[in-house]
Amino acid sequence: MKISLNWLKEYVPNIKKNDIFVEELTSLGLEVSSIVKTKKDIMIDIDMTPNRADCLSIMGIARDISPIYKKKVSLPKYIKFIKSKESIFSNIDKKISSSYSVLVIKNIDNSVATPLFIQERLETCGLKKINLVVDVLNYVMLENGQPMHAFDNQKFTGKISVRYARKNEKLAALDGQNYNLTTDTPVISDDEKPQAIAGVIGSEGSSVSTKTKSIIIESAYFTPNIIRKSSKFFRLQTDASYRFERGVDPLLNKYSLGRVLAILKEHTSIGDYFLNHSSALKTAKHIGKSILIDFNLFESSLGIKISDSFIIQTLKYLGFNPEKKKTGLKVTVPSHRFDILIPEDLVEEVARVYGYNSFTPDLTSKSLDNIRNIENKTNDYSNLLVARGYNEVISFSFIPKGDQENHVSKSKIISIMNPISEDKAELRGSMVNSILNTCNYNFSRKNLNLKIFESGRTYIKHSDKKIIEENILAGAISGVNSESNLKNDQSKLSFFDLKGDLLSILPNLSFETHASISYLSKSCQAVIKQNNKIVGYCGEPNKALYSQYSIKNKIFYFELMIDKVVGIDSIKYKKISIFPKIKRDLTILVNDNILANDIIDAVERKSFNYMINIKISDIFYSKAEFGIGKKSITIEFIFQDKLSTLTDNQINDEMEKIISLLQSKHKAVVRT
Amino acid sequence: MSKNYTSLISELREKLKECKSPHDIANIKAYYLGKSGVVTNEFSKLKDASLEERKELGKSLNILKSQTQELITLELDNIQQTKENNDFTDVTLPGKNISMGSRHPISITINQIISILSNHGFTSVSGIEIEDEFHNFEALNIPDTHPARDMHDTFYVSDDKLLRTHTSSVQIRSMLSNKAPLKIMTPGKVYRCDSDPTHSPMFHQIEGLHIDKNVNFCHLKGVLINFIKEFFGKDMEIRFRPSYFPFTEPSAELDIKFKGKWLEVLGCGMVHPNVLSNVKINTKQYSGFAFGLGVERLAMLKYDIVDLRMFYENDISFLSQFKGLK
């Protein structure tokens, strides 16, 4: 909210240094966002928090700083009304407005120019000059926070009703728009039709111009929720609705009309006038409310002792009425404070005047004994991937509509009902979209050598509407293994680079051929297992995905279901043998459809004496030598005994057993 | 020394000149000074000489031997010196197979924050992102009609499910399941319908919550001032100012003075008694403080990043700049 410093100084004349004053406003919770010097004045823009409806006026702010400047705010002059016999009210719905006042002024000259000081102040506060009556209403609203609206009496048929709109009623409003009203819209109407959306905007037809001779000025308290709903419904926020939905002092409306009348009388000629007022027994819940507060609460909540007299003085300046009781205070809440409901609210009032920066920081708040920061495995694996050359990425959980329809079934996809844009319309059901999108982005920026990973969630809806969020560690590689460099060997990244990286972060993973992951290529995909449980998938994306993301470079993708992955934590030490390790190589010819793992598995399952390690050391194809469909595999075995040095014969015996196993099981032919 | 020996020495000199390695020198040493070496053989002639001759010859032979040894040692030193020079490693040549990747600046910032807060005794807790109205709003004292809901433009995925607008929902779930006392931090993704250079529809938050007996506002200040000074450096100027959140009372905002301007970095306050009652914690026994901060904002300040969108574009040229940080 923009305010004029000169105007404020009328209420707090002892403000001396402007910069200190600005700091004091912020320190009170009225955060100053900008200060602009105008010709004769200074405009201070305050970011008002939604709870401080009482500070949406010059007098409200003056009252809030009064405990610091020790200056009570006094009311400017106004005219008191006597009861009138004339009535202009037809039917006032007290649920919409529990306190409703109207001032009717006849024979007013509205062609008079608005006094200069009012024009200047309106301008400083960001309001446009319109005509005398409207300007004075705006001026008083800025002065004390009461929004008011003036109707042209001659364009008003019959009497005033405050009611909900009827079906098919419309309003051509002051902003030039036509609004279709609903039976939830609170309106101000004459005998024929609505003349305003209550508390939000008036109609163009009954608006006041310089030619207007007779006016109806409405000054009311509207139930905040009702105004908020209708302002939200029409997506229309006005200076009035902004205040009404936050809460305007319900006891202010009659006085404000008196204040308006006093100003108008001073600056133009007016004829007869009368006031009508309607009010419910209880205008708002907080009126007359009192709160009992124990003095100890200030210290136990704030951590330091604040003197009783400071507490009482502060509350008095802010408009509360504190009465001393045995152990504390009975505090009556003023009509302008909607936000004070519980003792803690009073603690804040005192604390902010005392100054948050005056409280001494205390580092002794005790830690709990049962603290155990759960090991964060995702973070550990992430750091290991980084050491293997991966860059971590973070993508939006949202993806464009349709992007995942080929690999996530429609019934499982979660859509955003109110997406911010079409490209953020669904939640991802798989990480593959996020990863490929990032690859594509980087390829288009000529970052061709990629090793990336992301730890994020996927979101899936099950048939019973249950939503599953799963933590996934996913990534991809593409390009060559390192930048070319005088001593580096550069080679194209392959599936086995990916597999090697994964085994470097989790040595107990196993990879099995797989063909049922729809978004991976049938010829290159694996299921990743740990202790025989599926923990992830990897391979090359299928053709459809390559073309969906217009990617031409080869990519290898992986994803691990991180909650299913278990780290290695129970290793038992085995005694180290001091006797020499002996290495043997075996080269065999087998059918091409026999996988490396089939051979290793066959041997490992049998457990041969002294054999402590087995690995594939070479694979070799030669059409000329062995024909199509055959391959030569070299297997490396390591033998070692715990008790003695092995003899050639001992090892030969075992090698023979192994050869005969591979002969019978995989029709292997030994090559020499 | 006899002429014979002089030629022997000059012959040795010639041979040494041709030596290229310590191994060559060793061969020469064996040739002259070995068991049946040239010099050793000369000594054997001593026993055939007459007594008079023997004295003279012995003297000459000793000189020959020491000269031979000296020349060989000298050349050996020479050769070793050269070898060392040739072995010199130019340590400024590039290293091999460097493959350092990088953590995302958001992860780095989260890790730093978590590490500082763990030292204050906070335990990290995570929770679901697709929430319901109760855990995201109502339990936090934000009723449907509250103007504060304007501050949270919410994404809905169904009539009763929404994307959490803050990680406070995790605090509610923790308080409901663990009861007091409690000291937790909740890092995670949050979502709001907002998109411009300073707002992203998805961003990261960390909130802290400490519930125990006799926890007060000064404790809140202690933890947060310490946190900011550890994160930004101990000279950082800090101020607290009153603010408004439906779930705290009193509520405050913490500003830091950054390049001469006050910037808001986190919101905090004493947990509102309504929130504690909503999760069935006895407000007569327990009180607590809570705070929440935006990770992106802290990362932008710390790393001088101006455009929020950089974080989610994932350009490798951007990400690689954070090499070495965890």
Short mmCIF file of C-alpha atoms in Angstrom, two decimals, chain A residues 187-531:
data_model
loop_
_atom_site.label_atom_id
_atom_site.label_comp_id
_atom_site.label_asym_id
_atom_site.label_seq_id
_atom_site.Cartn_x
_atom_site.Cartn_y
_atom_site.Cartn_z
CA VAL A 187 -25.46 -7.16 -4.74
CA ILE A 188 -26.75 -3.70 -3.89
CA SER A 189 -29.93 -3.14 -5.86
CA ASP A 190 -32.69 -0.63 -6.33
CA ASP A 191 -36.27 -1.75 -6.87
CA GLU A 192 -35.49 -2.86 -10.41
CA LYS A 193 -31.99 -4.25 -10.75
CA PRO A 194 -28.59 -4.63 -9.15
CA GLN A 195 -26.60 -1.38 -9.04
CA ALA A 196 -23.37 -2.86 -7.62
CA ILE A 197 -21.64 -6.12 -6.81
CA ALA A 198 -21.51 -5.57 -3.07
CA GLY A 199 -18.11 -4.42 -1.87
CA VAL A 200 -16.50 -4.97 -5.27
CA ILE A 201 -17.71 -2.64 -8.01
CA GLY A 202 -20.64 -0.33 -8.90
CA SER A 203 -22.63 -0.10 -12.09
CA GLU A 204 -21.79 2.32 -14.84
CA GLY A 205 -25.42 3.48 -15.04
CA SER A 206 -25.77 4.79 -11.50
CA SER A 207 -22.27 6.22 -11.22
CA VAL A 208 -21.72 9.78 -10.06
CA SER A 209 -20.56 12.47 -12.50
CA THR A 210 -19.85 16.19 -12.20
CA LYS A 211 -23.48 16.77 -13.26
CA THR A 212 -24.97 14.64 -10.49
CA LYS A 213 -27.30 16.63 -8.24
CA SER A 214 -28.34 14.12 -5.62
CA ILE A 215 -26.24 11.27 -4.23
CA ILE A 216 -26.54 8.12 -2.14
CA ILE A 217 -23.31 7.29 -0.34
CA GLU A 218 -22.99 3.73 0.91
CA SER A 219 -20.64 2.96 3.80
CA ALA A 220 -20.81 -0.59 5.10
CA TYR A 221 -19.21 -3.54 6.76
CA PHE A 222 -19.41 -6.59 4.46
CA THR A 223 -18.77 -10.11 5.67
CA PRO A 224 -15.17 -10.74 4.51
CA ASN A 225 -15.64 -14.33 3.22
CA ILE A 226 -18.61 -13.35 1.07
CA ILE A 227 -16.71 -10.52 -0.60
CA ARG A 228 -13.63 -12.68 -1.02
CA LYS A 229 -15.64 -15.39 -2.76
CA SER A 230 -17.30 -13.05 -5.19
CA SER A 231 -14.12 -11.09 -5.90
CA LYS A 232 -12.36 -14.39 -6.63
CA PHE A 233 -15.27 -15.62 -8.75
CA PHE A 234 -15.20 -12.55 -10.98
CA ARG A 235 -11.39 -12.31 -10.79
CA LEU A 236 -11.85 -8.71 -9.87
CA GLN A 237 -9.92 -7.00 -7.11
CA THR A 238 -10.66 -3.35 -6.36
CA ASP A 239 -9.40 -1.04 -3.60
CA ALA A 240 -12.73 -1.71 -1.90
CA SER A 241 -12.82 -5.50 -2.23
CA TYR A 242 -9.17 -5.71 -1.14
CA ARG A 243 -10.14 -4.06 2.15
CA PHE A 244 -13.53 -5.71 2.63
CA GLU A 245 -12.22 -9.23 2.17
CA ARG A 246 -9.54 -8.63 4.78
CA GLY A 247 -11.96 -6.98 7.20
CA VAL A 248 -12.97 -3.34 7.58
CA ASP A 249 -13.68 -2.08 11.10
CA PRO A 250 -17.45 -2.80 11.51
CA LEU A 251 -17.91 0.20 13.78
CA LEU A 252 -16.44 2.67 11.33
CA ASN A 253 -19.09 3.14 8.65
CA LYS A 254 -21.37 5.73 10.26
CA TYR A 255 -18.43 7.87 11.40
CA SER A 256 -16.91 7.76 7.92
CA LEU A 257 -20.06 9.24 6.40
CA GLY A 258 -19.85 12.02 8.99
CA ARG A 259 -16.27 12.62 7.96
CA VAL A 260 -17.21 12.71 4.25
CA LEU A 261 -20.00 15.15 4.98
CA ALA A 262 -17.65 17.44 6.89
CA ILE A 263 -15.24 17.62 3.96
CA LEU A 264 -17.95 18.07 1.32
CA LYS A 265 -19.62 20.83 3.33
CA GLU A 266 -16.37 22.69 3.48
CA HIS A 267 -15.72 22.58 -0.26
CA THR A 268 -19.08 22.68 -2.05
CA SER A 269 -22.71 23.59 -1.55
CA ILE A 270 -25.08 20.91 -0.34
CA GLY A 271 -28.79 20.79 0.45
CA ASP A 272 -30.71 18.48 2.78
CA TYR A 273 -29.22 15.23 3.88
CA PHE A 274 -30.19 12.25 6.01
CA LEU A 275 -28.64 9.03 7.26
CA ASN A 276 -30.04 5.50 7.34
CA HIS A 277 -28.35 2.75 9.27
CA SER A 278 -29.05 -0.96 9.65
CA SER A 279 -27.17 -3.17 11.99
CA ALA A 280 -27.31 -6.71 13.38
CA LEU A 281 -27.20 -7.37 17.12
CA LYS A 282 -23.66 -8.63 16.78
CA THR A 283 -21.86 -7.16 13.81
CA ALA A 284 -18.82 -9.44 13.90
CA LYS A 285 -17.44 -12.22 16.06
CA HIS A 286 -14.53 -10.24 17.42
CA ILE A 287 -16.56 -7.25 18.63
CA GLY A 288 -16.38 -7.09 22.40
CA LYS A 289 -14.12 -10.14 22.52
CA SER A 290 -11.67 -10.32 25.38
CA ILE A 291 -8.64 -12.55 25.88
CA LEU A 292 -7.21 -13.68 29.19
CA ILE A 293 -3.45 -13.82 29.14
CA ASP A 294 -0.98 -14.89 31.79
CA PHE A 295 2.04 -12.58 32.13
CA ASN A 296 4.25 -15.69 32.12
CA LEU A 297 3.29 -16.50 28.54
CA PHE A 298 5.32 -13.51 27.32
CA GLU A 299 8.49 -14.87 28.88
CA SER A 300 7.94 -18.54 28.13
CA SER A 301 7.21 -17.83 24.49
CA LEU A 302 9.71 -15.03 23.87
CA GLY A 303 12.54 -16.14 26.12
CA ILE A 304 13.08 -12.83 27.93
CA LYS A 305 11.22 -10.91 30.61
CA ILE A 306 9.32 -7.85 29.36
CA SER A 307 7.98 -5.51 32.04
CA ASP A 308 4.26 -5.53 32.78
CA SER A 309 4.05 -1.79 32.26
CA PHE A 310 5.60 -2.02 28.79
CA ILE A 311 3.07 -4.71 27.90
CA ILE A 312 0.11 -2.69 29.14
CA GLN A 313 1.25 0.58 27.55
CA THR A 314 1.89 -1.08 24.20
CA LEU A 315 -1.52 -2.73 24.11
CA LYS A 316 -3.22 0.55 25.03
CA TYR A 317 -1.54 2.48 22.23
CA LEU A 318 -2.60 -0.20 19.76
CA GLY A 319 -6.23 0.28 20.79
CA PHE A 320 -6.63 -2.70 23.13
CA ASN A 321 -8.17 -2.32 26.53
CA PRO A 322 -6.04 -4.29 29.01
CA GLU A 323 -7.34 -4.77 32.57
CA LYS A 324 -4.98 -6.13 35.23
CA LYS A 325 -6.21 -9.37 36.84
CA LYS A 326 -4.60 -11.61 39.49
CA THR A 327 -2.06 -13.39 37.29
CA GLY A 328 -2.34 -11.53 34.08
CA LEU A 329 -4.49 -9.39 31.88
CA LYS A 330 -7.98 -9.37 30.49
CA VAL A 331 -7.53 -7.73 27.12
CA THR A 332 -10.50 -6.42 25.13
CA VAL A 333 -9.86 -6.56 21.40
CA PRO A 334 -10.61 -3.37 19.45
CA SER A 335 -13.08 -3.50 16.54
CA HIS A 336 -10.33 -2.91 13.98
CA ARG A 337 -8.38 -6.07 14.90
CA PHE A 338 -9.83 -9.15 13.20
CA ASP A 339 -6.58 -11.03 13.60
CA ILE A 340 -6.31 -11.13 17.39
CA LEU A 341 -7.87 -14.36 18.57
CA ILE A 342 -5.60 -16.05 21.10
CA PRO A 343 -3.09 -15.02 23.79
CA GLU A 344 -0.16 -15.75 21.43
CA ASP A 345 -1.48 -13.04 19.10
CA LEU A 346 -1.03 -10.55 21.94
CA VAL A 347 2.48 -11.88 22.53
CA GLU A 348 3.33 -10.99 18.95
CA GLU A 349 1.86 -7.49 19.34
CA VAL A 350 4.14 -6.82 22.29
CA ALA A 351 7.14 -8.57 20.72
CA ARG A 352 7.02 -6.59 17.49
CA VAL A 353 6.86 -3.28 19.34
CA TYR A 354 9.68 -4.45 21.63
CA GLY A 355 11.62 -5.26 18.44
CA TYR A 356 12.48 -8.73 17.18
CA ASN A 357 16.10 -7.65 16.90
CA SER A 358 16.24 -6.87 20.63
CA PHE A 359 15.87 -10.53 21.60
CA THR A 360 19.15 -12.24 22.45
CA PRO A 361 19.83 -15.34 20.35
CA ASP A 362 20.06 -18.47 22.48
CA LEU A 363 21.85 -21.57 21.22
CA THR A 364 20.97 -23.80 24.14
CA SER A 365 17.77 -25.30 22.79
CA LYS A 366 18.48 -28.90 23.56
CA SER A 367 18.99 -31.61 20.99
CA LEU A 368 17.02 -34.78 21.30
CA ASP A 369 18.81 -37.92 22.41
CA ASN A 370 17.23 -40.15 19.82
CA ILE A 371 18.72 -38.30 16.85
CA ARG A 372 19.86 -40.58 14.10
CA ASN A 373 20.19 -39.09 10.70
CA ILE A 374 19.13 -41.86 8.41
CA GLU A 375 21.86 -42.66 5.96
CA ASN A 376 21.03 -41.06 2.69
CA LYS A 377 21.90 -43.68 0.11
CA THR A 378 20.74 -41.64 -2.85
CA ASN A 379 23.21 -38.96 -1.88
CA ASP A 380 26.01 -41.53 -1.58
CA TYR A 381 25.29 -43.10 -4.95
CA SER A 382 25.03 -39.62 -6.47
CA ASN A 383 28.50 -38.73 -5.22
CA LEU A 384 29.88 -41.98 -6.61
CA LEU A 385 28.33 -41.30 -10.01
CA VAL A 386 29.87 -37.82 -9.97
CA ALA A 387 33.29 -39.41 -9.44
CA ARG A 388 32.57 -41.56 -12.50
CA GLY A 389 32.02 -38.40 -14.53
CA TYR A 390 28.27 -37.89 -14.28
CA ASN A 391 26.57 -34.48 -14.00
CA GLU A 392 23.51 -34.37 -11.80
CA VAL A 393 20.40 -32.80 -13.37
CA ILE A 394 17.05 -31.79 -11.88
CA SER A 395 14.01 -31.68 -14.14
CA PHE A 396 10.44 -30.63 -13.60
CA SER A 397 8.12 -33.31 -12.32
CA PHE A 398 5.74 -32.08 -15.02
CA ILE A 399 5.93 -33.24 -18.62
CA PRO A 400 3.88 -32.30 -21.69
CA LYS A 401 0.58 -34.02 -22.33
CA GLY A 402 0.99 -37.11 -24.50
CA ASP A 403 4.74 -37.47 -23.98
CA GLN A 404 4.45 -40.67 -21.97
CA GLU A 405 1.43 -42.28 -23.59
CA ASN A 406 3.51 -44.96 -25.34
CA HIS A 407 4.98 -46.41 -22.16
CA VAL A 408 2.71 -45.41 -19.28
CA SER A 409 -0.85 -46.69 -19.48
CA LYS A 410 -3.47 -43.98 -19.64
CA SER A 411 -5.24 -45.05 -16.45
CA LYS A 412 -2.00 -44.59 -14.49
CA ILE A 413 -1.15 -41.11 -15.71
CA ILE A 414 -1.78 -38.25 -13.28
CA SER A 415 -2.84 -35.01 -14.97
CA ILE A 416 -2.74 -31.54 -13.46
CA MET A 417 -6.25 -30.07 -13.39
CA ASN A 418 -4.97 -26.49 -13.63
CA PRO A 419 -1.64 -26.74 -15.46
CA ILE A 420 0.46 -23.62 -15.81
CA SER A 421 1.12 -24.47 -19.47
CA GLU A 422 0.53 -27.31 -21.94
CA ASP A 423 4.11 -28.51 -21.61
CA LYS A 424 3.62 -29.02 -17.87
CA ALA A 425 0.28 -30.82 -17.98
CA GLU A 426 1.07 -34.26 -16.57
CA LEU A 427 3.19 -35.70 -13.79
CA ARG A 428 5.89 -38.03 -15.08
CA GLY A 429 5.16 -41.73 -14.68
CA SER A 430 8.68 -42.63 -15.73
CA MET A 431 12.05 -40.91 -15.55
CA VAL A 432 12.88 -41.76 -19.14
CA ASN A 433 11.03 -38.67 -20.43
CA SER A 434 12.92 -36.31 -18.14
CA ILE A 435 16.29 -37.84 -18.96
CA LEU A 436 15.78 -37.89 -22.73
CA ASN A 437 14.46 -34.35 -22.67
CA THR A 438 17.64 -33.24 -20.92
CA CYS A 439 19.76 -35.16 -23.46
CA ASN A 440 17.93 -33.49 -26.30
CA TYR A 441 18.40 -30.04 -24.75
CA ASN A 442 22.13 -30.59 -24.41
CA PHE A 443 22.57 -32.13 -27.86
CA SER A 444 20.91 -29.07 -29.34
CA ARG A 445 23.52 -26.96 -27.53
CA LYS A 446 26.35 -29.09 -28.90
CA ASN A 447 27.05 -30.79 -25.59
CA LEU A 448 27.47 -34.16 -27.29
CA ASN A 449 29.34 -36.11 -24.64
CA LEU A 450 26.93 -36.70 -21.82
CA LYS A 451 26.89 -38.62 -18.61
CA ILE A 452 23.91 -37.44 -16.59
CA PHE A 453 21.78 -38.67 -13.73
CA GLU A 454 18.78 -37.47 -11.81
CA SER A 455 17.33 -38.60 -8.53
CA GLY A 456 13.65 -37.85 -8.55
CA ARG A 457 10.20 -39.25 -8.22
CA THR A 458 7.74 -40.83 -10.60
CA TYR A 459 4.02 -40.50 -9.98
CA ILE A 460 1.48 -43.21 -10.85
CA LYS A 461 -2.22 -43.57 -10.13
CA HIS A 462 -3.55 -47.05 -9.37
CA SER A 463 -6.99 -48.32 -10.18
CA ASP A 464 -8.22 -47.75 -6.62
CA LYS A 465 -7.14 -44.09 -7.00
CA LYS A 466 -4.18 -44.75 -4.77
CA ILE A 467 -1.20 -42.63 -5.76
CA ILE A 468 2.27 -44.12 -5.75
CA GLU A 469 5.34 -41.88 -5.62
CA GLU A 470 8.52 -43.79 -6.29
CA ASN A 471 12.10 -42.62 -5.77
CA ILE A 472 14.16 -43.32 -8.87
CA LEU A 473 17.83 -42.82 -9.67
CA ALA A 474 17.99 -42.60 -13.44
CA GLY A 475 20.56 -41.50 -15.96
CA ALA A 476 22.02 -41.80 -19.41
CA ILE A 477 25.32 -41.73 -21.25
CA SER A 478 26.14 -40.70 -24.79
CA GLY A 479 29.16 -39.76 -26.88
CA VAL A 480 32.76 -40.59 -26.03
CA ASN A 481 34.31 -41.50 -22.71
CA SER A 482 36.50 -38.42 -22.34
CA GLU A 483 37.56 -35.28 -24.11
CA SER A 484 40.40 -35.97 -26.53
CA ASN A 485 43.69 -35.23 -24.94
CA LEU A 486 47.31 -36.07 -25.74
CA LYS A 487 47.49 -39.06 -23.44
CA ASN A 488 43.85 -40.18 -23.34
CA ASP A 489 42.34 -42.97 -25.32
CA GLN A 490 39.02 -41.82 -26.66
CA SER A 491 36.35 -44.38 -27.38
CA LYS A 492 32.61 -44.39 -27.94
CA LEU A 493 30.56 -45.03 -24.84
CA SER A 494 28.72 -48.33 -24.95
CA PHE A 495 26.30 -50.32 -22.87
CA PHE A 496 29.29 -51.74 -21.03
CA ASP A 497 30.47 -48.32 -19.90
CA LEU A 498 27.05 -47.87 -18.33
CA LYS A 499 27.16 -51.32 -16.77
CA GLY A 500 30.67 -50.67 -15.46
CA ASP A 501 29.56 -47.38 -13.91
CA LEU A 502 26.60 -49.03 -12.18
CA LEU A 503 28.77 -51.84 -10.87
CA SER A 504 31.21 -49.24 -9.57
CA ILE A 505 28.54 -47.74 -7.36
CA LEU A 506 26.84 -51.02 -6.45
CA PRO A 507 29.14 -54.03 -6.84
CA ASN A 508 26.44 -56.60 -6.13
CA LEU A 509 24.17 -55.82 -9.07
CA SER A 510 23.51 -58.47 -11.67
CA PHE A 511 22.27 -57.89 -15.20
CA GLU A 512 19.97 -60.22 -17.06
CA THR A 513 18.73 -60.13 -20.61
CA HIS A 514 15.23 -58.77 -20.78
CA ALA A 515 12.77 -57.82 -23.48
CA SER A 516 9.62 -56.53 -21.87
CA ILE A 517 10.39 -52.91 -21.04
CA SER A 518 8.40 -51.17 -23.72
CA TYR A 519 10.45 -47.98 -23.90
CA LEU A 520 13.79 -49.81 -24.29
CA SER A 521 15.08 -51.38 -27.48
CA LYS A 522 14.39 -55.14 -27.67
CA SER A 523 17.97 -55.85 -28.70
CA CYS A 524 19.63 -53.97 -25.85
CA GLN A 525 17.87 -54.05 -22.53
CA ALA A 526 18.61 -55.62 -19.19
CA VAL A 527 16.84 -56.11 -15.94
CA ILE A 528 19.05 -55.13 -13.00
CA LYS A 529 18.81 -57.43 -10.02
CA GLN A 530 20.15 -57.51 -6.55
CA ASN A 531 19.82 -60.71 -4.50
#
